[in-house]
Coordinates of C-alpha atoms in Angstrom, one line a residue:
M1 CA 118.1 104.5 91.5
W2 CA 118.3 105.8 88.0
N3 CA 116.1 108.8 87.0
R4 CA 114.5 107.6 83.8
P5 CA 112.9 110.3 81.6
R6 CA 109.2 110.4 81.9
F7 CA 107.0 110.8 78.9
D8 CA 103.4 111.8 78.6
L9 CA 101.2 108.7 78.2
K10 CA 99.6 110.1 75.0
V11 CA 103.1 110.8 73.5
R12 CA 104.3 107.3 74.5
L13 CA 101.3 105.5 73.0
T14 CA 101.5 107.7 69.9
L15 CA 105.2 106.8 69.4
R16 CA 104.4 103.2 69.8
V17 CA 101.6 103.4 67.2
A18 CA 104.0 105.3 64.9
A19 CA 106.7 102.6 65.3
I20 CA 104.2 99.8 64.6
S21 CA 102.9 101.7 61.6
A22 CA 106.4 102.3 60.3
A23 CA 107.2 98.6 60.7
C24 CA 104.0 97.7 58.8
F25 CA 105.0 100.1 56.0
A26 CA 108.4 98.5 55.9
A27 CA 106.9 95.1 55.6
I28 CA 104.5 96.3 52.9
S29 CA 107.4 97.9 51.0
T30 CA 109.4 94.7 51.3
Y31 CA 106.4 92.7 50.0
F32 CA 106.0 95.0 47.1
L33 CA 109.7 94.8 46.2
V34 CA 109.7 91.0 46.4
T35 CA 106.5 90.9 44.3
A36 CA 108.0 93.3 41.7
D37 CA 111.2 91.3 41.5
R38 CA 109.3 88.1 40.9
A39 CA 107.1 89.8 38.3
A40 CA 110.2 91.1 36.5
H41 CA 111.8 87.6 36.4
A42 CA 108.5 86.1 35.3
R43 CA 108.3 88.6 32.5
I44 CA 111.9 87.9 31.5
D45 CA 111.2 84.2 31.4
G46 CA 108.2 84.7 29.2
I47 CA 110.1 86.9 26.8
A48 CA 112.9 84.3 26.7
A49 CA 110.4 81.6 25.8
I50 CA 109.0 83.9 23.0
V51 CA 112.4 84.6 21.7
A52 CA 113.4 80.9 21.7
K53 CA 110.2 79.9 19.9
S54 CA 110.7 82.7 17.3
L55 CA 114.3 81.5 16.7
E56 CA 113.0 77.9 16.4
L57 CA 110.5 79.1 13.7
Q58 CA 113.2 81.0 11.9
Q59 CA 115.5 77.9 11.8
G60 CA 112.6 75.6 10.8
K61 CA 111.7 77.9 7.9
V62 CA 115.3 77.9 6.7
Q63 CA 115.4 74.1 6.7
W64 CA 111.9 73.9 5.1
V65 CA 112.8 76.0 2.1
A66 CA 116.2 74.3 1.9
S67 CA 117.9 77.6 1.5
P68 CA 120.0 78.5 4.6
R69 CA 120.1 82.1 5.5
S70 CA 123.2 83.8 6.6
D71 CA 121.3 86.2 8.9
F72 CA 120.2 83.6 11.5
P73 CA 119.6 84.3 14.2
N74 CA 117.6 87.5 13.6
L75 CA 116.2 89.1 16.7
D76 CA 114.8 92.2 15.0
P77 CA 111.3 90.8 14.4
V78 CA 110.7 89.8 18.0
S79 CA 112.4 92.8 19.5
A80 CA 109.8 95.1 17.9
Y81 CA 107.2 93.5 20.1
V82 CA 108.9 92.7 23.4
M83 CA 111.5 95.4 23.9
T84 CA 111.2 97.6 26.9
P85 CA 113.8 100.1 28.3
G86 CA 116.8 98.3 29.6
L87 CA 115.8 94.9 28.1
C88 CA 118.5 92.8 26.3
L89 CA 118.0 89.9 23.9
A90 CA 120.7 87.5 22.8
F91 CA 121.3 84.2 21.1
R92 CA 124.1 82.0 22.5
D93 CA 125.2 78.9 20.6
T94 CA 126.3 75.6 22.1
D95 CA 129.9 76.9 22.5
S96 CA 128.6 79.7 24.8
D97 CA 129.4 82.4 22.1
I98 CA 127.0 85.2 21.7
L99 CA 126.1 85.3 18.0
Q100 CA 123.7 88.2 18.2
R101 CA 122.7 90.7 21.0
F102 CA 120.2 93.4 21.0
C103 CA 119.7 95.9 23.9
S104 CA 117.3 98.8 24.2
G105 CA 118.4 102.1 25.5
V106 CA 118.0 103.3 29.1
P107 CA 115.8 106.4 29.5
P108 CA 117.3 109.3 31.3
A109 CA 116.2 109.3 34.9
P110 CA 117.6 110.3 38.3
P111 CA 119.7 107.4 39.7
P112 CA 118.5 105.8 42.9
A113 CA 120.4 106.4 46.1
Q114 CA 123.6 104.4 46.4
A115 CA 122.5 103.0 49.8
F116 CA 119.2 101.8 48.3
T117 CA 121.0 100.3 45.3
A118 CA 123.4 98.4 47.6
F119 CA 120.6 97.3 49.8
Y120 CA 118.5 96.1 46.8
R121 CA 121.3 94.2 45.2
S122 CA 122.1 92.5 48.5
L123 CA 118.5 91.2 48.7
F124 CA 117.8 90.5 45.1
D125 CA 119.8 89.6 41.9
P126 CA 119.0 92.4 39.4
G127 CA 120.4 91.6 35.9
R128 CA 119.9 87.9 36.3
E129 CA 119.5 86.4 32.8
A130 CA 116.7 84.0 31.7
A131 CA 117.8 81.3 29.2
R132 CA 115.5 79.1 27.1
P133 CA 117.0 76.4 24.8
V134 CA 116.4 76.6 21.1
I135 CA 115.6 73.1 19.8
V136 CA 115.3 72.1 16.2
R137 CA 114.4 68.5 15.3
G138 CA 115.2 67.4 18.8
A139 CA 118.7 68.9 18.9
K140 CA 119.7 72.0 20.9
I141 CA 121.3 74.5 18.7
G142 CA 121.7 77.3 21.3
E143 CA 119.9 79.4 23.9
A144 CA 117.7 82.5 23.8
V145 CA 119.0 84.7 26.6
V146 CA 117.1 87.6 28.1
W147 CA 118.1 89.9 30.9
L148 CA 117.3 93.3 32.3
D149 CA 119.8 96.1 32.9
P150 CA 120.4 96.1 36.7
A151 CA 120.4 99.9 36.8
V152 CA 117.0 99.9 35.2
Q153 CA 115.6 97.3 37.6
S154 CA 117.1 99.1 40.6
A155 CA 115.6 102.4 39.4
E156 CA 112.1 100.9 39.0
A157 CA 112.3 99.4 42.5
W158 CA 113.5 102.8 43.8
H159 CA 110.6 104.4 42.0
E160 CA 108.1 102.0 43.7
A161 CA 109.8 102.4 47.1
G162 CA 109.8 106.2 46.7
R163 CA 106.0 106.2 46.2
L164 CA 105.6 104.1 49.3
M165 CA 107.9 106.3 51.3
L166 CA 106.0 109.4 50.1
A167 CA 102.7 107.7 51.2
L168 CA 104.4 106.9 54.6
A169 CA 105.6 110.5 55.0
I170 CA 102.1 111.7 54.5
A171 CA 100.1 109.0 56.3
L172 CA 102.4 108.6 59.3
P173 CA 102.2 112.2 60.7
L174 CA 98.5 112.3 60.0
L175 CA 98.1 109.0 61.8
C176 CA 100.1 110.3 64.8
V177 CA 98.0 113.4 65.0
L178 CA 94.7 111.4 64.8
V179 CA 96.0 108.9 67.4
Y180 CA 97.2 111.7 69.7
A181 CA 93.9 113.5 69.5
A182 CA 91.9 110.3 70.2
L183 CA 94.1 109.5 73.1
A184 CA 93.9 113.0 74.5
R185 CA 90.1 112.8 74.3
A186 CA 90.0 109.3 75.9
L187 CA 92.5 110.3 78.7
R188 CA 90.9 113.6 79.4
P189 CA 89.3 112.3 82.6
T190 CA 92.8 111.6 84.0
R191 CA 93.2 115.3 84.6
M192 CA 90.1 115.2 86.8
I193 CA 91.6 112.2 88.6
R194 CA 94.9 114.0 89.2
T195 CA 93.0 117.1 90.5
G196 CA 91.1 114.9 92.8
L197 CA 94.2 113.3 94.2
E198 CA 95.8 116.7 94.7
R199 CA 92.8 117.8 96.6
I200 CA 93.0 114.7 98.7
A201 CA 96.7 115.3 99.3
A202 CA 95.9 118.9 100.4
G203 CA 93.4 117.6 103.0
D204 CA 90.2 118.2 101.1
L205 CA 88.4 114.8 101.6
T206 CA 85.2 116.1 100.1
A207 CA 86.7 115.6 96.6
R208 CA 84.7 113.1 94.5
L209 CA 85.1 112.0 90.9
P210 CA 82.2 112.0 88.4
P211 CA 81.2 108.9 86.3
F212 CA 83.4 108.1 83.3
D213 CA 82.6 106.4 80.0
L214 CA 85.6 104.1 80.1
A215 CA 85.2 101.0 82.2
E216 CA 88.8 101.2 83.5
L217 CA 88.4 104.8 84.6
S218 CA 85.0 104.0 86.1
A219 CA 86.7 101.4 88.3
I220 CA 89.3 103.9 89.4
R221 CA 86.6 106.4 90.1
D222 CA 84.7 103.9 92.3
V223 CA 87.9 103.0 94.3
F224 CA 88.8 106.7 94.6
N225 CA 85.4 107.8 95.9
H226 CA 85.3 104.9 98.3
L227 CA 88.8 105.7 99.6
A228 CA 88.0 109.4 100.0
Q229 CA 84.8 108.5 101.9
S230 CA 86.6 106.1 104.1
L231 CA 89.4 108.7 104.8
D232 CA 86.8 111.4 105.5
T233 CA 84.9 109.1 107.9
A234 CA 88.1 108.0 109.7
L235 CA 89.5 111.5 110.1
A236 CA 86.1 112.7 111.4
E237 CA 86.1 109.9 113.9
R238 CA 89.7 110.7 114.9
A239 CA 88.9 114.4 115.2
E240 CA 85.9 113.6 117.4
L241 CA 88.0 111.3 119.6
T242 CA 90.7 114.0 119.8
R243 CA 88.2 116.6 120.8
K244 CA 86.9 114.4 123.5
L245 CA 90.5 113.7 124.7
I246 CA 91.3 117.4 124.7
A247 CA 88.1 118.2 126.5
L248 CA 88.9 115.6 129.1
Q249 CA 92.5 116.9 129.4
D250 CA 91.2 120.5 129.9
E251 CA 88.7 119.3 132.5
E252 CA 91.5 117.4 134.3
R253 CA 93.6 120.6 134.2
R254 CA 90.8 122.6 135.7
H255 CA 90.3 120.0 138.4
L256 CA 94.0 120.0 139.2
A257 CA 94.0 123.8 139.3
R258 CA 91.1 123.8 141.7
E259 CA 92.8 121.3 143.9
L260 CA 96.1 123.3 143.9
H261 CA 94.2 126.5 144.6
D262 CA 92.0 125.1 147.4
E263 CA 94.6 122.9 149.1
F264 CA 98.1 124.0 148.3
G265 CA 97.2 127.7 148.0
Q266 CA 95.4 127.7 151.4
S267 CA 98.4 125.9 153.0
L268 CA 100.8 128.5 151.7
A269 CA 98.6 131.3 152.9
A270 CA 98.5 129.6 156.3
I271 CA 102.3 129.3 156.3
R272 CA 102.6 133.0 155.5
A273 CA 100.2 133.9 158.3
L274 CA 102.1 131.7 160.8
A275 CA 105.4 133.2 159.7
S276 CA 103.9 136.7 160.3
S277 CA 102.6 135.7 163.7
A278 CA 106.0 134.1 164.6
R279 CA 107.8 137.3 163.5
Q280 CA 105.7 139.4 165.9
T281 CA 106.4 137.1 168.8
A282 CA 110.1 137.0 167.9
T283 CA 110.3 140.8 167.8
Q284 CA 109.2 140.9 171.5
E285 CA 110.8 137.7 172.9
C286 CA 113.6 136.5 170.6
P287 CA 114.9 139.0 168.0
S288 CA 117.4 136.5 166.8
L289 CA 114.6 134.5 165.1
L290 CA 113.5 137.5 162.9
S291 CA 115.7 136.4 160.0
E292 CA 114.3 132.9 160.0
C293 CA 110.8 134.2 160.1
D294 CA 111.4 136.5 157.2
G295 CA 113.0 133.7 155.3
I296 CA 109.9 131.5 155.8
S297 CA 107.7 134.4 154.6
R298 CA 109.8 135.0 151.5
T299 CA 109.8 131.3 150.6
A300 CA 106.1 131.1 151.0
T301 CA 105.6 134.2 148.9
G302 CA 107.8 132.7 146.2
M303 CA 106.0 129.5 146.2
M304 CA 102.7 131.4 145.9
E305 CA 104.0 133.2 142.9
T306 CA 105.1 129.9 141.3
L307 CA 101.7 128.5 142.2
R308 CA 99.9 131.4 140.6
G309 CA 101.9 131.0 137.4
A310 CA 101.1 127.2 137.3
L311 CA 97.4 127.9 137.9
F312 CA 97.4 130.5 135.1
R313 CA 98.9 127.9 132.7
L314 CA 96.6 125.1 133.9
R315 CA 93.5 127.3 133.9
P316 CA 93.9 130.4 131.8
P317 CA 91.3 133.2 131.8
D318 CA 88.0 132.1 130.5
V319 CA 88.3 132.7 126.7
E320 CA 84.5 132.6 126.3
E321 CA 84.1 135.5 128.7
L322 CA 87.1 137.7 127.7
G323 CA 87.1 136.7 124.0
L324 CA 90.0 135.3 122.0
V325 CA 91.5 138.7 121.3
G326 CA 91.5 139.8 124.9
S327 CA 92.8 136.5 126.2
L328 CA 95.7 136.5 123.7
E329 CA 96.6 140.1 124.4
G330 CA 96.7 139.2 128.1
L331 CA 98.9 136.2 127.4
V332 CA 101.3 138.2 125.4
A333 CA 101.4 140.9 128.0
G334 CA 102.1 138.3 130.7
W335 CA 105.0 136.9 128.7
N336 CA 106.5 140.4 128.1
G337 CA 106.3 141.0 131.9
R338 CA 107.9 137.7 132.8
S339 CA 110.7 137.9 130.2
R340 CA 111.9 141.2 131.7
G341 CA 112.9 142.5 128.3
Q342 CA 114.9 139.4 127.3
T343 CA 112.3 138.4 124.7
R344 CA 109.9 140.8 123.0
F345 CA 106.5 139.4 122.2
S346 CA 104.2 141.2 119.7
I347 CA 100.7 140.3 118.4
R348 CA 98.6 141.5 115.5
F349 CA 95.0 140.7 114.6
D350 CA 93.2 141.0 111.3
G351 CA 89.5 140.2 111.2
A352 CA 86.5 139.9 113.6
F353 CA 86.9 137.0 116.1
E354 CA 83.8 137.7 118.2
T355 CA 81.6 135.1 116.4
L356 CA 84.2 132.4 116.5
P357 CA 83.0 129.1 118.1
A358 CA 84.1 128.6 121.7
A359 CA 85.9 125.3 120.9
V360 CA 88.0 127.0 118.2
S361 CA 88.8 129.9 120.4
A362 CA 89.9 127.7 123.3
N363 CA 92.1 125.5 121.1
L364 CA 93.7 128.5 119.4
Y365 CA 94.5 129.9 122.8
R366 CA 96.2 126.7 123.8
I367 CA 98.1 126.5 120.5
V368 CA 99.4 130.0 120.9
Q369 CA 100.2 129.4 124.6
E370 CA 102.3 126.3 123.7
A371 CA 104.0 128.0 120.7
L372 CA 105.0 131.0 122.8
T373 CA 106.4 128.7 125.5
N374 CA 108.5 126.8 123.0
A375 CA 109.8 130.0 121.4
A376 CA 110.7 131.6 124.8
K377 CA 112.1 128.5 126.6
H378 CA 113.5 126.2 123.9
A379 CA 114.6 128.5 121.1
D380 CA 116.1 131.3 123.1
A381 CA 114.4 133.8 120.9
S382 CA 114.7 137.6 121.4
R383 CA 111.8 138.4 119.2
V384 CA 108.5 136.6 118.8
S385 CA 105.8 137.9 116.5
L386 CA 102.3 136.5 116.3
E387 CA 99.7 137.2 113.6
L388 CA 96.1 135.9 113.6
T389 CA 94.0 136.5 110.5
M390 CA 90.4 135.7 109.9
R391 CA 89.4 135.0 106.3
A392 CA 86.2 134.1 104.6
D393 CA 86.6 130.4 105.0
E394 CA 89.6 129.8 107.3
I395 CA 91.7 131.2 110.2
A396 CA 95.4 131.6 109.7
L397 CA 97.9 131.7 112.5
A398 CA 101.5 132.7 111.9
I399 CA 104.2 132.7 114.7
D400 CA 107.8 133.7 113.8
D401 CA 110.8 133.9 116.1
D402 CA 114.5 134.5 115.6
G403 CA 115.7 131.7 117.9
R404 CA 117.4 128.4 117.2
S405 CA 115.4 126.6 114.5
N406 CA 117.1 123.2 115.0
E407 CA 116.1 122.7 118.6
P408 CA 114.9 119.1 118.9
A409 CA 112.6 119.8 121.8
A410 CA 110.8 122.5 119.9
K411 CA 110.3 120.3 116.8
S412 CA 109.4 116.9 118.2
G413 CA 108.5 117.4 121.8
M414 CA 105.2 117.0 123.6
G415 CA 104.4 120.6 123.0
L416 CA 104.4 120.3 119.2
L417 CA 102.5 117.0 119.5
G418 CA 99.8 118.7 121.6
M419 CA 99.5 121.5 119.0
R420 CA 99.2 118.9 116.2
E421 CA 96.5 117.1 118.1
R422 CA 94.5 120.3 118.6
V423 CA 94.9 121.3 115.0
A424 CA 93.8 117.8 113.8
A425 CA 90.8 118.0 116.0
L426 CA 89.8 121.2 114.1
R427 CA 90.5 119.5 110.7
G428 CA 93.2 122.1 110.1
R429 CA 96.9 122.0 108.9
L430 CA 100.1 122.7 110.8
S431 CA 103.6 123.3 109.6
F432 CA 106.8 124.0 111.5
E433 CA 109.9 124.8 109.7
A434 CA 112.9 127.1 109.6
G435 CA 112.2 130.7 108.8
P436 CA 113.5 132.5 105.7
N437 CA 115.7 134.8 107.8
G438 CA 116.6 132.3 110.5
G439 CA 114.6 131.1 113.5
S440 CA 111.4 129.1 113.2
A441 CA 108.1 129.7 111.5
L442 CA 104.9 128.0 112.7
R443 CA 101.9 128.1 110.4
V444 CA 98.4 126.9 111.4
V445 CA 95.3 127.0 109.0
I446 CA 91.9 126.1 110.4
P447 CA 88.9 125.8 108.0
L448 CA 85.7 127.5 109.0
E449 CA 82.9 125.8 107.0
A450 CA 79.3 125.8 107.9
A451 CA 79.2 122.2 108.8
D452 CA 82.3 122.5 110.9
R453 CA 80.9 125.4 112.8
Q454 CA 77.8 123.4 113.8
R455 CA 79.9 120.4 114.8
L456 CA 82.3 122.5 116.8
D457 CA 79.5 124.4 118.5
H458 CA 77.9 121.1 119.4
A459 CA 81.2 119.7 120.8
A460 CA 81.8 122.9 122.8

């Protein structure tokens, strides 16, 4: 798909208004040029009629006094009244010969642009002559011919067009400025709409838009607020459902841990006791069975260690009793002990976590537990650092490792899905991406608003 350039709406509308205004100015200029050309031809026709009538009177006077004058035709008397710069008067007889011609001078003036002259002459016919017959006693004796110098007519048209272009050069920028200012004022609420959408995209569903003056923007505001309210309600219901599911899952884990401890743990303890009794009997009666008795005892001991680790993961130390800091420090120490130096785990706290709601503490513990498991088992990390920060309005959790950042199991497995569910239940944000220096970086931000605290405490 082509990437078309994007323009600001105010600029685009202003450019369109400027284009329409320029087209209107061009139409007005064309109208004035056409009107001026018609007026010039009408004036020339009128002057031709006056010259023809004057010549008819001269000829009639000559015949009336019966003394022909050799100076006919004489254009001097009429030229004194009708002559203008660039105007030419002439008398043409019936043989198309010019018997007399009189032209006024052209005043010195800057010539018009050649492009305009060519354009003007292509549209109009400057220099076109106007001829009126001179009739004496019903017979045509010639024509009175009048025309205007094409250079003078083009210069006058250029002068008129120049004034229009000057007006356009002054009015068009002013119009653009006024239109842009009006549009900027009218579209100012769009900034608030954009800010509201950005807040919605960032997860702040409390964003609402105020009333607007424009009906179109008011309709957008109503839809926006309704959508934000619907999303807030839907996410709140989803978070409540997720909290109930997580609580049910944790309760199921505690029940399973109790069953394993009471049933499977007691059975393993009985096996160890029987193996110890069998070893004592074998020592006295059948020494050859000592190795088998020791093997049974070691197997039972290993199974009990495995069971103890499973019970720890299913039912960790009570976070409410030990506190979040103590529970996480114990979790990190346990991982350092089990890794036997292959992976180094470190943790740092910044802030007071004693007043943290129990539901938040329990979920944070589970999130850290799953994140450390992914880093140690799936990413083959040699160093895992954890930092938990308490701010005024949120809790920030950062876990970085130097393992493989493209491990599919770590990115899209059930562990990450469980962490996302817990973070969503707390109305927080989670991101998992490659670290700046290799490895992976997990970021969790959980808001701590007053309403959220009351709701979480109630859910806990």
